[in-house]
Amino acid sequence: MNGEPGSLLFSIDLHNRATIRGKEMIRMYRLLIVDDEPSIVEGLAQMISSHELPLKEIRFAYSAGEAQEYMERALFDIVLADIRMPRISGLEWIESVRKAGWKCKVIFLTGHSDFEYTKKAIQLGVNDYLLKPVDDEEIIGSLQRAIHELDQSLDEMMSISKARQKLQVSNDNLKNQILGDLLLQPRNIPPGGSIKSTLGLLEVSLDEQGDVFLALMRIDYWGERFQAADAALIRFAIHNMTEEMLEHGFHLETISLENRLIGMLVQSDSPSPRDTDKIAFIMESVQNTVFRLLGVSLSVVFRSVPINWGELGPYYRLMNEQLLHSTGTGIWMDMGGREHAAPSATRSEEPAGSVLIEQLKSYVIHHLSEDLSLDILARRFHVNPTYLSRLFKQTTDEVLSHYITKEKMNAARQLLLQDGMKVSEAARRVGYHNPNYFAKVFRNLFGMSPQEFKAKMFL
């Protein structure tokens, strides 16, 4: 998807509002606004951003199809959507979202009080149903209630983590030892010799006949609330988040390999080519969510091709070597499809920070007409979005979204100097498909509209 619907100037760096109060971190959430009228969407985004809500990111889309693309790339916590839209209604889209297993909070904003709409919204578990015209305070109040429910759910999840930790500590220690031996010492299998007898010692949910996906997570930064002594709690929280995101039909086992390293084995009941994308997406979402909610930074290396049990040891050693030689924090590496190389031939896939930022700048300049959202750029350079945003700010002392906007507007200004260049064409070439929004951003940066700039230059 090209261009700007979907991303306000301020949307990428809202996470900078996160603050620490004592030992309590303010949790930050993602909001997606969906409406087919650009002026309503952009007005809502501007209004909501002016309030002190714990929102890391606000994105918007002008159709259900566009919103679906965003939901497939990132997990949004709250959706604020119109019901009546062309082609696919808000109700139809949210119904498909629910069927896909996404548990986001939903607020409908509509000018229609039809009973059937209300009934369907209740069936879909919608949080609120606001009738236009509606005051800003009512919208903000609805968002605050949704955020409160999200906070309660996370508190519950963390409480369950602590309870499970206390009740199952001895069982988990033995299970961890058994699974750890399969990675660290594959030849030290208990008497009987087979993987089946090894897994049969405890109620391990994985099948010795099926292939498994392997991921390693390294804790790079404990944040303000945790320290190395809390490693078991962090591991339980990560396990629960991953298990919650996985659909039915997948099995998960988590292994504590050392104080900072966590192994994950995932297996599907009915293997499908789509499993790879699903599991990779969930692993990356867990990485982002752990940082967003707990302040703990993880680096992840993931083998996106399932492997058999006999290959676990060699691939664990190779993947661990990749992490050991990587630089920076919040790294994401996908080892899918690569030939097995000797550890001495491996090296970090992430460029050093300054080199990465120069590569990023060059990419931006040569792709101004494309979607340059933080998520897209992070995937392009195989790093965690939060890490990329933070690294850019540290390296350049400038917010990434502001830099991109400035480059787009400078390029647009050069295009407008060409004789006969229309404002709409200049906007399109730098990725803006809404000329009015382009004109607004242009005026904010240069103090005049594109038309005024052209008139001044061609006097």
Tab-separated table of C-alpha atoms in Angstrom:
chain	number	residue	atom	x	y	z
A	1	MET	CA	0.000	0.000	0.000
A	2	ASN	CA	1.483	3.310	-1.032
A	3	GLY	CA	1.280	6.777	0.364
A	4	GLU	CA	0.027	8.477	3.400
A	5	PRO	CA	-3.371	7.346	4.362
A	6	GLY	CA	-2.618	5.493	7.467
A	7	SER	CA	0.070	7.567	9.077
A	8	LEU	CA	0.016	10.966	10.748
A	9	LEU	CA	3.175	12.989	11.186
A	10	PHE	CA	3.135	12.355	14.907
A	11	SER	CA	2.019	8.749	14.840
A	12	ILE	CA	5.378	7.023	14.843
A	13	ASP	CA	6.892	8.730	17.875
A	14	LEU	CA	3.938	8.710	20.265
A	15	HIS	CA	5.710	5.981	22.262
A	16	ASN	CA	8.062	8.668	23.558
A	17	ARG	CA	5.294	9.697	25.944
A	18	ALA	CA	5.931	6.545	28.009
A	19	THR	CA	7.044	7.534	31.502
A	20	ILE	CA	8.041	5.750	34.652
A	21	ARG	CA	6.218	6.547	37.854
A	22	GLY	CA	8.018	4.862	40.706
A	23	LYS	CA	8.279	1.275	39.507
A	24	GLU	CA	5.111	1.412	37.442
A	25	MET	CA	5.438	1.766	33.699
A	26	ILE	CA	2.558	3.391	31.845
A	27	ARG	CA	1.435	0.844	29.273
A	28	MET	CA	1.210	2.115	25.724
A	29	TYR	CA	-1.319	0.958	23.125
A	30	ARG	CA	-1.948	1.173	19.372
A	31	LEU	CA	-5.070	2.780	17.889
A	32	LEU	CA	-6.422	2.285	14.361
A	33	ILE	CA	-9.083	4.722	13.039
A	34	VAL	CA	-11.156	3.606	10.020
A	35	ASP	CA	-13.535	5.855	8.053
A	36	ASP	CA	-14.070	6.537	4.343
A	37	GLU	CA	-14.103	10.316	4.898
A	38	PRO	CA	-10.489	11.613	5.177
A	39	SER	CA	-11.467	14.837	6.947
A	40	ILE	CA	-13.222	12.886	9.725
A	41	VAL	CA	-10.361	10.392	10.153
A	42	GLU	CA	-7.624	13.014	10.229
A	43	GLY	CA	-9.646	15.275	12.513
A	44	LEU	CA	-10.226	12.436	14.957
A	45	ALA	CA	-6.546	11.519	14.936
A	46	GLN	CA	-5.494	15.111	15.597
A	47	MET	CA	-8.057	15.503	18.381
A	48	ILE	CA	-7.160	12.226	20.096
A	49	SER	CA	-3.425	12.926	19.879
A	50	SER	CA	-3.951	16.224	21.722
A	51	HIS	CA	-5.143	14.333	24.827
A	52	GLU	CA	-2.780	12.609	27.219
A	53	LEU	CA	-3.825	9.043	26.432
A	54	PRO	CA	-1.329	6.162	26.688
A	55	LEU	CA	-1.166	5.640	22.914
A	56	LYS	CA	2.095	4.613	21.328
A	57	GLU	CA	0.773	4.978	17.807
A	58	ILE	CA	-2.276	6.293	15.951
A	59	ARG	CA	-2.860	5.074	12.419
A	60	PHE	CA	-5.811	5.561	10.125
A	61	ALA	CA	-7.285	3.970	7.024
A	62	TYR	CA	-9.949	5.100	4.558
A	63	SER	CA	-11.481	1.668	3.885
A	64	ALA	CA	-11.924	-1.734	5.503
A	65	GLY	CA	-9.527	-3.248	2.964
A	66	GLU	CA	-6.815	-0.766	3.871
A	67	ALA	CA	-7.434	-1.373	7.576
A	68	GLN	CA	-7.100	-5.118	7.000
A	69	GLU	CA	-3.624	-4.587	5.518
A	70	TYR	CA	-2.563	-2.764	8.681
A	71	MET	CA	-4.022	-5.449	10.960
A	72	GLU	CA	-2.080	-8.131	9.093
A	73	ARG	CA	1.175	-6.210	9.634
A	74	ALA	CA	0.774	-5.174	13.272
A	75	LEU	CA	-1.481	-5.947	16.215
A	76	PHE	CA	-3.698	-2.979	17.105
A	77	ASP	CA	-5.162	-2.829	20.596
A	78	ILE	CA	-8.094	-0.510	19.832
A	79	VAL	CA	-10.102	0.070	16.627
A	80	LEU	CA	-12.314	3.170	16.193
A	81	ALA	CA	-14.377	2.570	13.051
A	82	ASP	CA	-17.349	3.853	11.072
A	83	ILE	CA	-20.043	1.261	10.316
A	84	ARG	CA	-21.154	2.357	6.842
A	85	MET	CA	-18.311	2.291	4.318
A	86	PRO	CA	-18.193	1.403	0.603
A	87	ARG	CA	-17.751	-2.227	-0.464
A	88	ILE	CA	-17.092	-3.683	3.006
A	89	SER	CA	-18.940	-2.240	5.996
A	90	GLY	CA	-17.337	-1.752	9.370
A	91	LEU	CA	-19.512	-4.532	10.787
A	92	GLU	CA	-18.458	-6.986	8.077
A	93	TRP	CA	-14.799	-6.129	8.570
A	94	ILE	CA	-14.904	-6.476	12.371
A	95	GLU	CA	-16.694	-9.808	11.946
A	96	SER	CA	-13.760	-11.044	9.827
A	97	VAL	CA	-11.321	-9.660	12.413
A	98	ARG	CA	-13.064	-11.621	15.163
A	99	LYS	CA	-13.075	-14.807	13.070
A	100	ALA	CA	-9.312	-14.399	12.556
A	101	GLY	CA	-8.880	-14.441	16.335
A	102	TRP	CA	-7.851	-10.797	16.881
A	103	LYS	CA	-9.091	-9.611	20.277
A	104	CYS	CA	-8.782	-5.848	19.864
A	105	LYS	CA	-11.180	-3.457	21.583
A	106	VAL	CA	-13.691	-2.002	19.088
A	107	ILE	CA	-15.559	1.317	19.207
A	108	PHE	CA	-18.110	2.062	16.476
A	109	LEU	CA	-18.778	5.679	15.539
A	110	THR	CA	-21.816	6.015	13.290
A	111	GLY	CA	-24.667	8.288	12.283
A	112	HIS	CA	-27.163	5.426	12.161
A	113	SER	CA	-29.071	4.048	15.154
A	114	ASP	CA	-30.485	1.016	13.313
A	115	PHE	CA	-31.451	-1.751	15.797
A	116	GLU	CA	-29.954	-4.494	13.612
A	117	TYR	CA	-26.614	-2.646	13.610
A	118	THR	CA	-26.697	-2.416	17.397
A	119	LYS	CA	-27.633	-6.083	17.758
A	120	LYS	CA	-24.819	-7.217	15.454
A	121	ALA	CA	-22.324	-4.971	17.260
A	122	ILE	CA	-23.270	-6.589	20.588
A	123	GLN	CA	-22.822	-10.067	19.075
A	124	LEU	CA	-19.324	-9.089	17.927
A	125	GLY	CA	-18.352	-7.983	21.427
A	126	VAL	CA	-17.980	-4.316	20.499
A	127	ASN	CA	-16.950	-2.106	23.435
A	128	ASP	CA	-18.919	0.996	22.515
A	129	TYR	CA	-21.418	2.257	19.931
A	130	LEU	CA	-21.316	6.062	19.607
A	131	LEU	CA	-23.918	7.946	17.582
A	132	LYS	CA	-22.943	11.051	15.605
A	133	PRO	CA	-22.858	13.893	16.353
A	134	VAL	CA	-20.691	13.053	19.329
A	135	ASP	CA	-18.630	15.285	21.615
A	136	ASP	CA	-14.874	14.916	21.814
A	137	GLU	CA	-15.230	14.156	25.517
A	138	GLU	CA	-17.483	11.187	24.754
A	139	ILE	CA	-14.938	9.718	22.321
A	140	ILE	CA	-12.085	10.242	24.770
A	141	GLY	CA	-14.175	8.679	27.556
A	142	SER	CA	-14.866	5.624	25.409
A	143	LEU	CA	-11.161	5.260	24.613
A	144	GLN	CA	-10.283	5.578	28.297
A	145	ARG	CA	-12.715	2.780	29.159
A	146	ALA	CA	-11.194	0.536	26.474
A	147	ILE	CA	-7.691	1.297	27.767
A	148	HIS	CA	-8.815	0.498	31.323
A	149	GLU	CA	-10.114	-2.895	30.156
A	150	LEU	CA	-6.816	-3.587	28.367
A	151	ASP	CA	-4.902	-2.727	31.543
A	152	GLN	CA	-7.104	-5.073	33.572
A	153	SER	CA	-6.588	-7.915	31.070
A	154	LEU	CA	-2.823	-7.490	31.227
A	155	ASP	CA	-2.859	-7.351	35.027
A	156	GLU	CA	-4.860	-10.583	35.009
A	157	MET	CA	-2.393	-12.182	32.625
A	158	MET	CA	0.545	-11.199	34.813
A	159	SER	CA	-1.252	-12.518	37.916
A	160	ILE	CA	-1.861	-15.824	36.169
A	161	SER	CA	1.824	-15.901	35.247
A	162	LYS	CA	2.833	-15.532	38.888
A	163	ALA	CA	0.334	-18.181	40.028
A	164	ARG	CA	1.497	-20.664	37.411
A	165	GLN	CA	5.078	-19.974	38.360
A	166	LYS	CA	4.439	-20.870	42.007
A	167	LEU	CA	2.279	-23.938	41.306
A	168	GLN	CA	4.351	-25.503	38.545
A	169	VAL	CA	7.914	-24.547	39.382
A	170	SER	CA	9.182	-28.088	40.038
A	171	ASN	CA	7.347	-29.564	37.038
A	172	ASP	CA	8.620	-26.786	34.794
A	173	ASN	CA	12.195	-27.192	35.990
A	174	LEU	CA	12.197	-30.851	35.001
A	175	LYS	CA	10.482	-30.165	31.671
A	176	ASN	CA	12.973	-27.355	31.034
A	177	GLN	CA	15.873	-29.693	31.723
A	178	ILE	CA	14.534	-32.330	29.321
A	179	LEU	CA	13.889	-29.899	26.471
A	180	GLY	CA	17.134	-28.068	27.177
A	181	ASP	CA	19.051	-31.326	26.801
A	182	LEU	CA	17.581	-31.740	23.311
A	183	LEU	CA	19.135	-28.400	22.339
A	184	LEU	CA	22.329	-28.296	24.365
A	185	GLN	CA	23.258	-31.982	24.644
A	186	PRO	CA	21.292	-33.917	22.025
A	187	ARG	CA	23.188	-37.127	22.742
A	188	ASN	CA	22.378	-37.131	26.468
A	189	ILE	CA	18.925	-38.635	26.033
A	190	PRO	CA	17.664	-40.731	28.971
A	191	PRO	CA	17.759	-44.545	28.802
A	192	GLY	CA	15.464	-45.760	26.060
A	193	GLY	CA	17.146	-43.455	23.611
A	194	SER	CA	14.196	-42.134	21.624
A	195	ILE	CA	12.730	-38.645	21.475
A	196	LYS	CA	9.377	-40.222	22.349
A	197	SER	CA	10.653	-41.610	25.632
A	198	THR	CA	12.288	-38.271	26.406
A	199	LEU	CA	9.095	-36.295	25.843
A	200	GLY	CA	7.063	-38.959	27.603
A	201	LEU	CA	8.773	-38.287	30.937
A	202	LEU	CA	6.472	-35.273	31.330
A	203	GLU	CA	3.287	-33.989	29.740
A	204	VAL	CA	5.097	-32.159	26.956
A	205	SER	CA	2.588	-30.955	24.366
A	206	LEU	CA	4.835	-31.581	21.344
A	207	ASP	CA	4.705	-34.654	19.094
A	208	GLU	CA	8.002	-36.416	18.386
A	209	GLN	CA	6.758	-37.289	14.874
A	210	GLY	CA	6.201	-33.684	13.790
A	211	ASP	CA	8.627	-30.940	12.795
A	212	VAL	CA	8.991	-27.885	15.031
A	213	PHE	CA	9.740	-24.180	14.604
A	214	LEU	CA	12.668	-22.938	16.697
A	215	ALA	CA	13.158	-19.391	18.018
A	216	LEU	CA	15.712	-17.940	20.427
A	217	MET	CA	15.039	-14.767	22.411
A	218	ARG	CA	17.805	-12.858	24.168
A	219	ILE	CA	16.974	-10.311	26.870
A	220	ASP	CA	19.080	-7.270	25.967
A	221	TYR	CA	17.694	-4.751	28.447
A	222	TRP	CA	15.708	-5.398	31.608
A	223	GLY	CA	14.022	-1.981	31.642
A	224	GLU	CA	13.318	0.076	34.743
A	225	ARG	CA	11.092	-2.434	36.515
A	226	PHE	CA	13.030	-5.698	36.263
A	227	GLN	CA	16.466	-7.175	36.804
A	228	ALA	CA	18.234	-10.467	36.154
A	229	ALA	CA	16.610	-12.043	39.238
A	230	ASP	CA	13.213	-11.613	37.520
A	231	ALA	CA	14.198	-13.788	34.533
A	232	ALA	CA	11.693	-16.536	35.435
A	233	LEU	CA	8.817	-14.040	35.640
A	234	ILE	CA	9.750	-12.507	32.283
A	235	ARG	CA	9.926	-15.971	30.712
A	236	PHE	CA	6.452	-16.832	32.015
A	237	ALA	CA	5.065	-13.544	30.742
A	238	ILE	CA	6.604	-14.148	27.303
A	239	HIS	CA	5.240	-17.700	27.246
A	240	ASN	CA	1.738	-16.521	28.135
A	241	MET	CA	1.768	-13.717	25.551
A	242	THR	CA	2.885	-16.120	22.832
A	243	GLU	CA	0.373	-18.781	23.844
A	244	GLU	CA	-2.408	-16.170	23.868
A	245	MET	CA	-1.533	-14.997	20.336
A	246	LEU	CA	-1.210	-18.493	18.868
A	247	GLU	CA	-4.429	-19.878	17.452
A	248	HIS	CA	-5.890	-23.242	18.455
A	249	GLY	CA	-4.033	-26.026	16.713
A	250	PHE	CA	-0.552	-24.871	17.772
A	251	HIS	CA	1.500	-26.150	20.705
A	252	LEU	CA	4.207	-24.165	22.480
A	253	GLU	CA	7.023	-25.067	24.851
A	254	THR	CA	9.384	-22.474	26.358
A	255	ILE	CA	12.904	-23.307	27.543
A	256	SER	CA	15.096	-21.276	29.901
A	257	LEU	CA	18.588	-21.841	28.528
A	258	GLU	CA	20.513	-19.367	30.661
A	259	ASN	CA	19.802	-16.157	32.551
A	260	ARG	CA	19.174	-14.058	29.416
A	261	LEU	CA	18.369	-16.653	26.741
A	262	ILE	CA	14.954	-18.187	26.088
A	263	GLY	CA	14.189	-20.953	23.585
A	264	MET	CA	10.799	-21.530	21.996
A	265	LEU	CA	9.488	-24.611	20.199
A	266	VAL	CA	6.218	-24.280	18.256
A	267	GLN	CA	4.389	-27.094	16.503
A	268	SER	CA	1.227	-27.191	14.401
A	269	ASP	CA	-1.402	-29.946	14.607
A	270	SER	CA	-2.130	-29.574	10.882
A	271	PRO	CA	1.003	-28.229	9.169
A	272	SER	CA	0.321	-25.657	6.443
A	273	PRO	CA	2.492	-23.350	4.280
A	274	ARG	CA	0.820	-20.430	6.092
A	275	ASP	CA	2.215	-21.547	9.468
A	276	THR	CA	5.559	-19.879	8.784
A	277	ASP	CA	4.091	-16.398	8.276
A	278	LYS	CA	1.721	-16.776	11.237
A	279	ILE	CA	4.404	-17.863	13.691
A	280	ALA	CA	6.976	-15.320	12.450
A	281	PHE	CA	4.383	-12.555	12.814
A	282	ILE	CA	3.537	-13.684	16.354
A	283	MET	CA	7.196	-13.901	17.417
A	284	GLU	CA	7.819	-10.363	16.179
A	285	SER	CA	4.603	-9.157	17.828
A	286	VAL	CA	5.711	-10.693	21.139
A	287	GLN	CA	9.042	-8.894	20.796
A	288	ASN	CA	7.263	-5.566	20.278
A	289	THR	CA	4.626	-6.180	22.957
A	290	VAL	CA	7.163	-7.135	25.632
A	291	PHE	CA	9.012	-3.872	25.065
A	292	ARG	CA	5.819	-1.826	24.831
A	293	LEU	CA	4.180	-3.196	27.982
A	294	LEU	CA	7.075	-4.335	30.176
A	295	GLY	CA	9.944	-2.143	28.949
A	296	VAL	CA	12.069	-5.260	28.351
A	297	SER	CA	14.038	-5.327	25.082
A	298	LEU	CA	14.436	-8.674	23.277
A	299	SER	CA	16.520	-9.739	20.300
A	300	VAL	CA	15.036	-12.646	18.356
A	301	VAL	CA	16.456	-15.132	15.876
A	302	PHE	CA	13.825	-17.330	14.223
A	303	ARG	CA	14.111	-20.357	11.971
A	304	SER	CA	11.101	-19.869	9.678
A	305	VAL	CA	11.463	-23.350	8.166
A	306	PRO	CA	10.293	-26.186	10.463
A	307	ILE	CA	12.974	-28.709	11.398
A	308	ASN	CA	12.971	-32.255	12.730
A	309	TRP	CA	14.005	-33.109	16.256
A	310	GLY	CA	17.394	-34.439	15.229
A	311	GLU	CA	18.329	-31.022	13.780
A	312	LEU	CA	17.532	-29.044	16.939
A	313	GLY	CA	21.057	-29.209	18.340
A	314	PRO	CA	22.917	-28.020	15.195
A	315	TYR	CA	20.408	-25.257	14.479
A	316	TYR	CA	20.404	-24.117	18.096
A	317	ARG	CA	24.198	-23.740	17.994
A	318	LEU	CA	24.081	-21.837	14.711
A	319	MET	CA	21.286	-19.511	15.852
A	320	ASN	CA	22.949	-18.884	19.205
A	321	GLU	CA	26.146	-17.995	17.344
A	322	GLN	CA	24.192	-15.452	15.305
A	323	LEU	CA	22.934	-13.796	18.477
A	324	LEU	CA	26.383	-13.805	20.076
A	325	HIS	CA	27.865	-11.951	17.092
A	326	SER	CA	25.008	-9.492	16.605
A	327	THR	CA	25.281	-5.846	17.625
A	328	GLY	CA	22.706	-3.548	19.152
A	329	THR	CA	19.440	-4.382	20.887
A	330	GLY	CA	15.970	-5.350	19.704
A	331	ILE	CA	17.343	-7.256	16.699
A	332	TRP	CA	15.129	-9.452	14.504
A	333	MET	CA	16.772	-12.166	12.371
A	334	ASP	CA	15.038	-14.745	10.173
A	335	MET	CA	17.201	-17.766	9.318
A	336	GLY	CA	14.611	-19.389	7.097
A	337	GLY	CA	15.829	-20.987	3.891
A	338	ARG	CA	19.545	-20.612	4.578
A	339	GLU	CA	22.018	-23.414	4.121
A	340	HIS	CA	23.577	-24.616	7.354
A	341	ALA	CA	26.920	-22.833	7.648
A	342	ALA	CA	29.773	-23.463	10.015
A	343	PRO	CA	29.658	-21.121	13.028
A	344	SER	CA	32.991	-19.573	11.993
A	345	ALA	CA	31.342	-18.387	8.760
A	346	THR	CA	28.448	-16.666	10.491
A	347	ARG	CA	28.321	-12.972	11.224
A	348	SER	CA	25.803	-10.390	12.364
A	349	GLU	CA	23.151	-9.574	9.778
A	350	GLU	CA	22.504	-6.185	11.324
A	351	PRO	CA	24.809	-3.384	10.154
A	352	ALA	CA	26.443	-1.210	12.807
A	353	GLY	CA	24.124	1.566	13.922
A	354	SER	CA	25.539	4.441	11.886
A	355	VAL	CA	25.799	2.312	8.733
A	356	LEU	CA	22.224	1.150	9.170
A	357	ILE	CA	20.968	4.736	9.471
A	358	GLU	CA	22.852	5.821	6.338
A	359	GLN	CA	21.346	2.892	4.453
A	360	LEU	CA	17.925	3.868	5.767
A	361	LYS	CA	18.323	7.487	4.651
A	362	SER	CA	19.386	6.404	1.182
A	363	TYR	CA	16.403	4.065	0.953
A	364	VAL	CA	13.995	6.832	1.993
A	365	ILE	CA	15.327	9.276	-0.594
A	366	HIS	CA	14.968	6.721	-3.396
A	367	HIS	CA	11.488	5.512	-2.374
A	368	LEU	CA	9.613	8.707	-1.490
A	369	SER	CA	6.485	7.634	-3.374
A	370	GLU	CA	6.114	4.445	-1.310
A	371	ASP	CA	4.797	3.621	2.161
A	372	LEU	CA	7.625	4.585	4.525
A	373	SER	CA	5.927	3.748	7.801
A	374	LEU	CA	8.085	2.574	10.693
A	375	ASP	CA	6.815	-1.018	10.422
A	376	ILE	CA	7.614	-1.195	6.697
A	377	LEU	CA	11.129	0.223	7.170
A	378	ALA	CA	11.831	-2.074	10.122
A	379	ARG	CA	10.868	-5.116	8.041
A	380	ARG	CA	12.959	-3.845	5.128
A	381	PHE	CA	16.077	-3.648	7.332
A	382	HIS	CA	15.241	-6.716	9.487
A	383	VAL	CA	15.206	-4.917	12.835
A	384	ASN	CA	12.693	-4.274	15.593
A	385	PRO	CA	10.573	-1.106	14.925
A	386	THR	CA	11.161	0.300	18.406
A	387	TYR	CA	14.899	-0.263	18.090
A	388	LEU	CA	14.979	1.424	14.658
A	389	SER	CA	13.059	4.472	15.903
A	390	ARG	CA	15.298	4.812	18.957
A	391	LEU	CA	18.520	4.285	16.972
A	392	PHE	CA	17.549	6.928	14.398
A	393	LYS	CA	16.848	9.467	17.152
A	394	GLN	CA	20.117	8.671	18.936
A	395	THR	CA	22.157	8.834	15.719
A	396	THR	CA	20.590	11.907	14.076
A	397	ASP	CA	18.907	13.731	16.997
A	398	GLU	CA	15.786	13.774	14.810
A	399	VAL	CA	12.518	11.826	14.904
A	400	LEU	CA	12.299	9.384	11.985
A	401	SER	CA	8.775	10.380	10.932
A	402	HIS	CA	9.767	14.069	10.885
A	403	TYR	CA	12.822	13.281	8.762
A	404	ILE	CA	10.715	11.375	6.225
A	405	THR	CA	8.142	14.179	6.030
A	406	LYS	CA	10.890	16.770	5.531
A	407	GLU	CA	12.471	14.760	2.717
A	408	LYS	CA	9.092	14.292	1.021
A	409	MET	CA	8.281	17.997	1.234
A	410	ASN	CA	11.729	19.084	-0.017
A	411	ALA	CA	11.365	16.727	-2.975
A	412	ALA	CA	7.862	18.072	-3.619
A	413	ARG	CA	9.170	21.627	-3.594
A	414	GLN	CA	11.737	20.728	-6.246
A	415	LEU	CA	9.029	19.081	-8.353
A	416	LEU	CA	6.827	22.185	-8.115
A	417	LEU	CA	9.658	24.228	-9.617
A	418	GLN	CA	9.218	22.291	-12.863
A	419	ASP	CA	7.167	24.228	-15.393
A	420	GLY	CA	3.688	22.733	-15.787
A	421	MET	CA	3.939	20.444	-12.736
A	422	LYS	CA	0.512	20.168	-11.084
A	423	VAL	CA	0.228	20.125	-7.297
A	424	SER	CA	-1.674	16.819	-7.369
A	425	GLU	CA	1.063	15.188	-9.464
A	426	ALA	CA	3.822	16.458	-7.171
A	427	ALA	CA	1.860	15.113	-4.194
A	428	ARG	CA	1.462	11.702	-5.829
A	429	ARG	CA	5.193	11.451	-6.602
A	430	VAL	CA	6.104	11.865	-2.950
A	431	GLY	CA	3.493	9.374	-1.734
A	432	TYR	CA	0.503	11.586	-0.882
A	433	HIS	CA	-2.719	10.505	-2.562
A	434	ASN	CA	-4.839	13.066	-0.752
A	435	PRO	CA	-3.912	16.527	-2.216
A	436	ASN	CA	-5.638	18.381	0.608
A	437	TYR	CA	-3.628	16.545	3.245
A	438	PHE	CA	-0.459	17.110	1.211
A	439	ALA	CA	-1.202	20.849	1.067
A	440	LYS	CA	-1.742	20.943	4.827
A	441	VAL	CA	1.613	19.259	5.549
A	442	PHE	CA	3.364	21.507	2.990
A	443	ARG	CA	1.958	24.643	4.652
A	444	ASN	CA	2.954	23.436	8.128
A	445	LEU	CA	6.561	23.036	6.985
A	446	PHE	CA	7.028	26.016	4.656
A	447	GLY	CA	4.415	28.506	5.839
A	448	MET	CA	2.593	28.641	2.509
A	449	SER	CA	0.438	26.401	0.353
A	450	PRO	CA	1.864	24.591	-2.705
A	451	GLN	CA	-0.133	26.948	-4.955
A	452	GLU	CA	1.296	30.006	-3.173
A	453	PHE	CA	4.804	28.576	-3.530
A	454	LYS	CA	4.358	28.050	-7.274
A	455	ALA	CA	2.940	31.569	-7.722
A	456	LYS	CA	5.892	33.038	-5.840
A	457	MET	CA	8.495	31.088	-7.818
A	458	PHE	CA	6.988	31.844	-11.257
A	459	LEU	CA	6.374	35.572	-10.838
